[in-house]
Structure formats: structure tokens, C-alpha cells
Amino acid sequence: MYQYIIIGAGPAGLQTAYFLQKYNINYIILEKNNIVGSFFKKYPIHRKLISINKVYTGNTNKDFNLRHDWNSLLSDDDSLLFKNYSKDYFPNADIMVKYLDDFYKKNNLNIKFNQNVLNIQKQNQTF
């Protein structure tokens, strides 16, 4: 029994799991494929992310730089900033797959792979 079930191990699912885990909240991610970020294995078709990778902002303020970072997930681990994976303004999508996989592994997120969710129902149950 889990308090939260997250459908999909893409960026939003991983980010949600990160904070649930950080605050010791019971959760699981159910992922249809056998890897995290599988969307980025196929899309975008032209293989370049459309979210810019603004590595150089001209500012040393960490919060300012993070507001201009369109690819990094929030984390207490600065090694998990996307700028550490690519300096390209429009990075290749395969780098995002690697980044998301590292985020998952370094944070030891609770994911069950190869789970095809067909239906979701809320049960009236008190905890």
C-alpha cells in the first residue's frame, strides 16, 4: 500500500518522487517502459531539446541561475545540474535520458518498471 502512486518516470514523475522521498512520504512510480525518460528516446524527432541550456548567465547567484535553467530537476546535489551534462544551447535528447537515469539512480527513487497502467480508481478507504 502506497500513499502516493506516480504514473510515469519522466521529469515530472522523478521530480515529484524526489520530494516525496525527501520528506519520507510513501510512494511508488509506475513506469510503462524499462527506463526512465523513455519519451526522450524518440522525441523530439529532430533529436535536439527545444528547452535551452543556458549554462552561462553572467551571474554567480545559484537561485538566479536555477531560474534560467530549463532542464535541471531540483535537487540538493549540485552534480545533478544539467549544465554538468552538456554545454550545448540545444542539447541532444539522448543526454536528457542519461541525465534522468542518473537522477533516478543517485536519488534511489522507488520505480517499478514495465507497468502498463490501464485504469485508475480511487477507493474510499481511510488511513
XYZ file of N, CA, C and O in Angstrom:
508
model
N 0.852 -1.174 0.000
C 0.000 0.000 0.000
C 0.897 1.236 0.000
O 1.818 1.342 0.794
N 0.627 2.133 -0.921
C 1.388 3.368 -1.040
C 0.467 4.555 -0.821
O -0.690 4.546 -1.240
N 1.013 5.591 -0.208
C 0.237 6.807 -0.008
C 0.064 7.552 -1.330
O -0.982 8.124 -1.599
N 1.108 7.504 -2.188
C 1.053 8.160 -3.488
C 1.561 7.217 -4.569
O 2.574 6.531 -4.375
N 0.866 7.212 -5.692
C 1.291 6.461 -6.864
C 1.486 7.470 -7.990
O 0.566 8.216 -8.331
N 2.678 7.485 -8.546
C 3.025 8.391 -9.632
C 3.039 7.580 -10.920
O 3.666 6.518 -10.976
N 2.341 8.068 -11.934
C 2.302 7.380 -13.216
C 3.328 8.032 -14.138
O 3.189 9.191 -14.523
N 4.374 7.303 -14.469
C 5.377 7.767 -15.411
C 6.648 8.266 -14.759
O 6.611 9.041 -13.809
N 7.782 7.806 -15.303
C 9.098 8.187 -14.794
C 9.775 9.173 -15.742
O 10.927 9.013 -16.125
N 9.024 10.197 -16.132
C 9.598 11.313 -16.879
C 10.053 12.376 -15.893
O 10.073 12.142 -14.671
N 10.416 13.547 -16.382
C 10.900 14.598 -15.480
C 9.933 14.941 -14.346
O 10.353 15.073 -13.189
N 8.657 15.072 -14.636
C 7.694 15.435 -13.584
C 7.537 14.326 -12.554
O 7.469 14.586 -11.347
N 7.491 13.096 -13.010
C 7.376 11.967 -12.088
C 8.588 11.838 -11.192
O 8.471 11.615 -9.986
N 9.772 11.992 -11.768
C 11.000 11.904 -10.979
C 11.106 13.048 -9.979
O 11.518 12.845 -8.838
N 10.719 14.259 -10.412
C 10.788 15.402 -9.505
C 9.830 15.229 -8.343
O 10.174 15.483 -7.192
N 8.630 14.775 -8.635
C 7.651 14.532 -7.575
C 8.156 13.481 -6.597
O 8.089 13.657 -5.376
N 8.702 12.402 -7.133
C 9.229 11.325 -6.287
C 10.373 11.818 -5.406
O 10.477 11.439 -4.238
N 11.219 12.662 -5.969
C 12.349 13.198 -5.211
C 11.863 13.881 -3.930
O 12.392 13.639 -2.842
N 10.852 14.738 -4.059
C 10.377 15.467 -2.882
C 9.571 14.585 -1.937
O 9.662 14.753 -0.715
N 8.809 13.650 -2.469
C 8.108 12.723 -1.577
C 9.120 11.922 -0.763
O 8.955 11.744 0.445
N 10.164 11.463 -1.424
C 11.195 10.689 -0.721
C 11.950 11.555 0.280
O 12.242 11.122 1.400
N 12.250 12.776 -0.110
C 12.980 13.693 0.777
C 12.231 13.899 2.094
O 12.850 14.037 3.148
N 10.924 13.907 2.016
C 10.112 14.125 3.214
C 9.501 12.844 3.756
O 8.514 12.873 4.489
N 10.106 11.709 3.395
C 9.727 10.392 3.921
C 8.258 10.061 3.736
O 7.601 9.545 4.649
N 7.737 10.374 2.565
C 6.350 10.053 2.229
C 6.353 8.820 1.332
O 7.110 8.742 0.356
N 5.528 7.861 1.650
C 5.462 6.574 0.966
C 4.882 6.731 -0.445
O 3.752 7.184 -0.605
N 5.655 6.325 -1.469
C 5.231 6.491 -2.862
C 5.828 5.376 -3.717
O 6.758 4.674 -3.296
N 5.325 5.274 -4.926
C 5.940 4.441 -5.958
C 5.661 5.095 -7.309
O 4.618 5.732 -7.491
N 6.615 4.959 -8.229
C 6.404 5.375 -9.612
C 6.133 4.111 -10.423
O 6.881 3.137 -10.319
N 5.084 4.131 -11.224
C 4.808 3.051 -12.161
C 5.172 3.538 -13.558
O 4.588 4.505 -14.049
N 6.144 2.893 -14.179
C 6.654 3.294 -15.496
C 6.359 2.206 -16.519
O 6.658 1.039 -16.291
N 5.774 2.609 -17.632
C 5.384 1.670 -18.689
C 6.588 0.987 -19.340
O 6.527 -0.180 -19.695
N 7.677 1.700 -19.503
C 8.850 1.161 -20.186
C 9.881 0.648 -19.191
O 9.654 0.659 -17.987
N 11.026 0.236 -19.717
C 12.055 -0.327 -18.841
C 13.154 0.677 -18.476
O 14.167 0.297 -17.907
N 12.942 1.950 -18.830
C 13.895 3.013 -18.486
C 13.139 4.270 -18.084
O 11.966 4.420 -18.415
N 13.818 5.164 -17.392
C 13.236 6.477 -17.095
C 13.394 7.362 -18.328
O 14.300 7.158 -19.142
N 12.522 8.341 -18.475
C 12.641 9.307 -19.559
C 12.528 8.715 -20.947
O 13.115 9.236 -21.897
N 11.765 7.647 -21.104
C 11.685 6.956 -22.401
C 11.145 7.862 -23.507
O 11.470 7.664 -24.678
N 10.352 8.861 -23.160
C 9.849 9.821 -24.145
C 11.000 10.404 -24.966
O 10.912 10.561 -26.180
N 12.110 10.702 -24.274
C 13.245 11.359 -24.919
C 14.092 10.410 -25.763
O 15.028 10.844 -26.418
N 13.771 9.121 -25.748
C 14.438 8.184 -26.659
C 13.907 8.358 -28.081
O 14.584 8.015 -29.037
N 12.679 8.892 -28.208
C 12.057 9.066 -29.521
C 11.837 10.537 -29.880
O 11.972 10.921 -31.039
N 11.494 11.341 -28.904
C 11.147 12.745 -29.153
C 12.139 13.678 -28.487
O 12.729 13.310 -27.475
N 12.301 14.855 -28.997
C 11.797 15.327 -30.280
C 12.459 14.574 -31.431
O 13.607 14.140 -31.316
N 11.731 14.442 -32.515
C 12.188 13.642 -33.649
C 13.503 14.170 -34.203
O 14.371 13.407 -34.614
N 13.702 15.474 -34.174
C 14.950 16.059 -34.682
C 16.103 15.902 -33.701
O 17.223 16.314 -33.980
N 15.851 15.283 -32.531
C 16.828 14.889 -31.516
C 17.480 16.033 -30.753
O 18.410 15.816 -29.992
N 17.008 17.251 -30.908
C 17.519 18.362 -30.114
C 16.416 18.831 -29.169
O 15.261 18.980 -29.576
N 16.765 19.044 -27.901
C 15.796 19.583 -26.954
C 15.406 20.989 -27.386
O 16.240 21.738 -27.894
N 14.157 21.335 -27.181
C 13.725 22.693 -27.508
C 13.833 23.607 -26.289
O 13.663 24.807 -26.402
N 14.130 23.036 -25.136
C 14.369 23.830 -23.937
C 15.854 24.171 -23.912
O 16.707 23.292 -23.948
N 16.147 25.459 -23.866
C 17.543 25.890 -23.964
C 18.335 25.501 -22.723
O 17.793 25.353 -21.630
N 19.598 25.326 -22.925
C 20.531 25.001 -21.859
C 21.390 26.244 -21.627
O 22.432 26.418 -22.240
N 20.921 27.127 -20.766
C 21.602 28.397 -20.530
C 22.666 28.191 -19.447
O 22.430 28.416 -18.260
N 23.830 27.734 -19.884
C 24.929 27.415 -18.969
C 25.548 28.677 -18.389
O 25.892 28.729 -17.212
N 25.680 29.713 -19.203
C 26.348 30.944 -18.784
C 25.321 32.075 -18.684
O 24.800 32.544 -19.678
N 25.034 32.498 -17.461
C 24.053 33.564 -17.252
C 24.732 34.898 -16.952
O 24.062 35.920 -16.905
N 26.017 34.857 -16.683
C 26.715 36.074 -16.292
C 26.495 36.421 -14.829
O 26.834 37.507 -14.376
N 25.936 35.483 -14.086
C 25.613 35.722 -12.682
C 26.138 34.553 -11.855
O 26.106 33.407 -12.309
N 26.574 34.820 -10.631
C 27.068 33.747 -9.757
C 26.027 33.305 -8.736
O 26.265 32.356 -7.997
N 24.880 33.961 -8.705
C 23.832 33.624 -7.742
C 23.163 32.311 -8.143
O 22.601 32.194 -9.241
N 23.228 31.321 -7.258
C 22.697 29.980 -7.551
C 21.196 30.011 -7.865
O 20.737 29.362 -8.804
N 20.424 30.753 -7.100
C 18.976 30.828 -7.341
C 18.664 31.490 -8.678
O 17.779 31.041 -9.413
N 19.381 32.549 -9.002
C 19.206 33.221 -10.282
C 19.491 32.247 -11.423
O 18.727 32.140 -12.382
N 20.606 31.544 -11.324
C 20.989 30.602 -12.373
C 19.976 29.469 -12.519
O 19.667 29.047 -13.631
N 19.457 29.004 -11.419
C 18.466 27.924 -11.474
C 17.165 28.388 -12.134
O 16.509 27.620 -12.834
N 16.801 29.645 -11.947
C 15.600 30.180 -12.607
C 15.768 30.232 -14.125
O 14.781 30.261 -14.861
N 16.999 30.235 -14.596
C 17.271 30.275 -16.032
C 17.660 28.904 -16.584
O 18.029 28.777 -17.740
N 17.577 27.898 -15.740
C 17.935 26.532 -16.125
C 16.645 25.786 -16.465
O 15.845 25.484 -15.594
N 16.444 25.477 -17.726
C 15.184 24.883 -18.176
C 15.199 23.365 -18.145
O 14.202 22.733 -18.479
N 16.317 22.764 -17.800
C 16.424 21.315 -17.913
C 16.691 20.582 -16.600
O 16.349 19.421 -16.478
N 17.321 21.236 -15.650
C 17.667 20.561 -14.401
C 16.441 20.324 -13.529
O 15.545 21.164 -13.457
N 16.439 19.186 -12.860
C 15.450 18.940 -11.822
C 16.000 19.517 -10.518
O 17.215 19.646 -10.349
N 15.114 19.865 -9.609
C 15.543 20.411 -8.320
C 16.103 19.294 -7.462
O 15.530 18.214 -7.370
N 17.233 19.583 -6.843
C 17.920 18.577 -6.045
C 18.903 19.268 -5.119
O 19.362 20.378 -5.399
N 19.252 18.592 -4.038
C 20.283 19.102 -3.134
C 21.686 18.781 -3.644
O 22.673 19.222 -3.069
N 21.778 18.009 -4.721
C 23.045 17.555 -5.280
C 23.398 18.394 -6.513
O 22.804 18.232 -7.575
N 24.379 19.288 -6.377
C 24.765 20.165 -7.490
C 25.374 19.404 -8.666
O 25.449 19.929 -9.773
N 25.802 18.164 -8.456
C 26.314 17.382 -9.583
C 25.180 17.014 -10.541
O 25.429 16.635 -11.679
N 23.936 17.154 -10.082
C 22.774 16.834 -10.908
C 22.193 18.071 -11.592
O 21.008 18.108 -11.891
N 23.021 19.055 -11.847
C 22.606 20.180 -12.686
C 22.867 19.797 -14.131
O 23.910 19.218 -14.459
N 21.928 20.106 -15.005
C 22.035 19.683 -16.402
C 23.275 20.260 -17.094
O 23.836 19.634 -17.996
N 23.729 21.418 -16.642
C 24.917 22.032 -17.254
C 26.154 21.159 -17.092
O 27.131 21.324 -17.825
N 26.129 20.219 -16.165
C 27.230 19.277 -15.991
C 27.186 18.144 -17.016
O 28.119 17.349 -17.090
N 26.107 18.070 -17.767
C 25.931 17.012 -18.764
C 26.157 17.513 -20.189
O 26.518 16.735 -21.063
N 25.883 18.779 -20.420
C 26.067 19.353 -21.753
C 26.238 20.860 -21.650
O 25.609 21.499 -20.814
N 27.059 21.387 -22.522
C 27.229 22.832 -22.643
C 26.485 23.358 -23.869
O 26.436 24.561 -24.103
N 25.901 22.453 -24.666
C 25.191 22.849 -25.884
C 23.938 23.650 -25.542
O 23.222 23.323 -24.595
N 23.678 24.671 -26.334
C 22.494 25.509 -26.139
C 21.207 24.703 -26.352
O 20.239 24.840 -25.615
N 21.197 23.859 -27.372
C 20.101 22.926 -27.613
C 20.687 21.518 -27.570
O 21.072 20.963 -28.594
N 20.745 20.900 -26.384
C 21.391 19.592 -26.243
C 20.630 18.476 -26.972
O 19.430 18.570 -27.213
N 21.355 17.425 -27.271
C 20.755 16.238 -27.848
C 19.845 15.577 -26.813
O 20.176 15.530 -25.630
N 18.725 15.047 -27.260
C 17.742 14.434 -26.357
C 18.302 13.220 -25.620
O 17.855 12.909 -24.511
N 19.277 12.537 -26.210
C 19.870 11.373 -25.538
C 20.568 11.776 -24.244
O 20.658 10.983 -23.305
N 21.049 13.005 -24.173
C 21.682 13.488 -22.942
C 20.634 13.610 -21.835
O 20.917 13.334 -20.671
N 19.419 13.989 -22.206
C 18.345 14.068 -21.208
C 18.038 12.684 -20.633
O 17.803 12.540 -19.436
N 18.061 11.663 -21.471
C 17.827 10.290 -20.992
C 18.894 9.915 -19.972
O 18.577 9.386 -18.898
N 20.143 10.192 -20.281
C 21.248 9.904 -19.354
C 21.085 10.704 -18.059
O 21.249 10.172 -16.958
N 20.749 11.981 -18.184
C 20.561 12.843 -17.015
C 19.455 12.297 -16.101
O 19.634 12.181 -14.891
N 18.311 11.956 -16.690
C 17.193 11.447 -15.891
C 17.536 10.111 -15.244
O 17.148 9.853 -14.094
N 18.274 9.274 -15.942
C 18.696 7.998 -15.369
C 19.624 8.220 -14.180
O 19.487 7.572 -13.141
N 20.553 9.145 -14.301
C 21.442 9.465 -13.177
C 20.656 10.041 -12.005
O 20.928 9.707 -10.842
N 19.691 10.904 -12.292
C 18.861 11.489 -11.233
C 18.132 10.382 -10.469
O 18.112 10.366 -9.241
N 17.557 9.454 -11.213
C 16.854 8.314 -10.614
C 17.794 7.480 -9.753
O 17.488 7.163 -8.598
N 18.938 7.129 -10.291
C 19.865 6.240 -9.573
C 20.514 6.920 -8.378
O 20.594 6.325 -7.295
N 20.974 8.155 -8.539
C 21.647 8.851 -7.435
C 20.698 9.120 -6.269
O 21.127 9.184 -5.119
N 19.412 9.283 -6.566
C 18.442 9.547 -5.501
C 17.707 8.287 -5.059
O 16.860 8.358 -4.175
N 18.046 7.155 -5.672
C 17.469 5.866 -5.292
C 15.940 5.931 -5.235
O 15.317 5.562 -4.231
N 15.348 6.427 -6.319
C 13.898 6.604 -6.357
C 13.199 5.264 -6.541
O 13.729 4.346 -7.175
N 12.013 5.152 -5.978
C 11.246 3.905 -5.975
C 10.417 3.793 -7.260
O 9.329 4.366 -7.347
N 10.941 3.051 -8.236
C 10.268 2.899 -9.525
C 10.050 1.426 -9.818
O 10.950 0.605 -9.638
N 8.867 1.117 -10.288
C 8.573 -0.227 -10.782
C 8.394 -0.097 -12.295
O 7.480 0.582 -12.765
N 9.298 -0.741 -13.045
C 9.304 -0.643 -14.498
C 8.395 -1.682 -15.142
O 7.969 -2.644 -14.496
N 8.122 -1.483 -16.432
C 7.297 -2.393 -17.243
C 5.898 -2.576 -16.658
O 5.364 -3.683 -16.630
N 5.316 -1.467 -16.214
C 3.979 -1.468 -15.631
C 3.033 -0.693 -16.537
O 3.152 0.520 -16.663
N 2.119 -1.375 -17.173
C 1.173 -0.749 -18.088
C -0.105 -0.418 -17.323
O -0.915 -1.308 -17.054
N -0.286 0.825 -16.951
C -1.455 1.256 -16.184
C -2.609 1.474 -17.161
O -2.531 2.304 -18.057
N -3.665 0.714 -16.991
C -4.822 0.796 -17.881
C -6.007 1.508 -17.256
O -6.860 2.033 -17.959
N -6.063 1.514 -15.931
C -7.223 2.067 -15.258
C -6.803 2.561 -13.867
O -5.954 1.939 -13.220
N -7.391 3.646 -13.442
C -7.138 4.183 -12.109
C -8.478 4.382 -11.418
O -9.385 4.982 -11.982
N -8.598 3.866 -10.215
C -9.809 4.049 -9.416
C -9.436 4.460 -8.013
O -8.500 3.930 -7.434
N -10.193 5.384 -7.495
C -9.999 5.794 -6.104
C -10.915 4.938 -5.232
O -12.101 4.798 -5.508
N -10.330 4.382 -4.201
C -11.118 3.606 -3.263
C -11.377 4.449 -2.030
O -10.503 5.179 -1.573
N -12.568 4.345 -1.499
C -12.900 5.063 -0.274
C -12.343 4.287 0.903
O -12.968 3.351 1.386
N -11.172 4.665 1.321
C -10.501 3.987 2.414
C -9.805 5.022 3.278
O -9.177 5.942 2.770
N -9.924 4.877 4.563
C -9.259 5.801 5.467
C -7.943 5.198 5.922
O -7.808 3.982 6.065
N -6.977 6.067 6.163
C -5.648 5.602 6.588
C -5.461 5.871 8.044
O -5.805 6.787 8.623
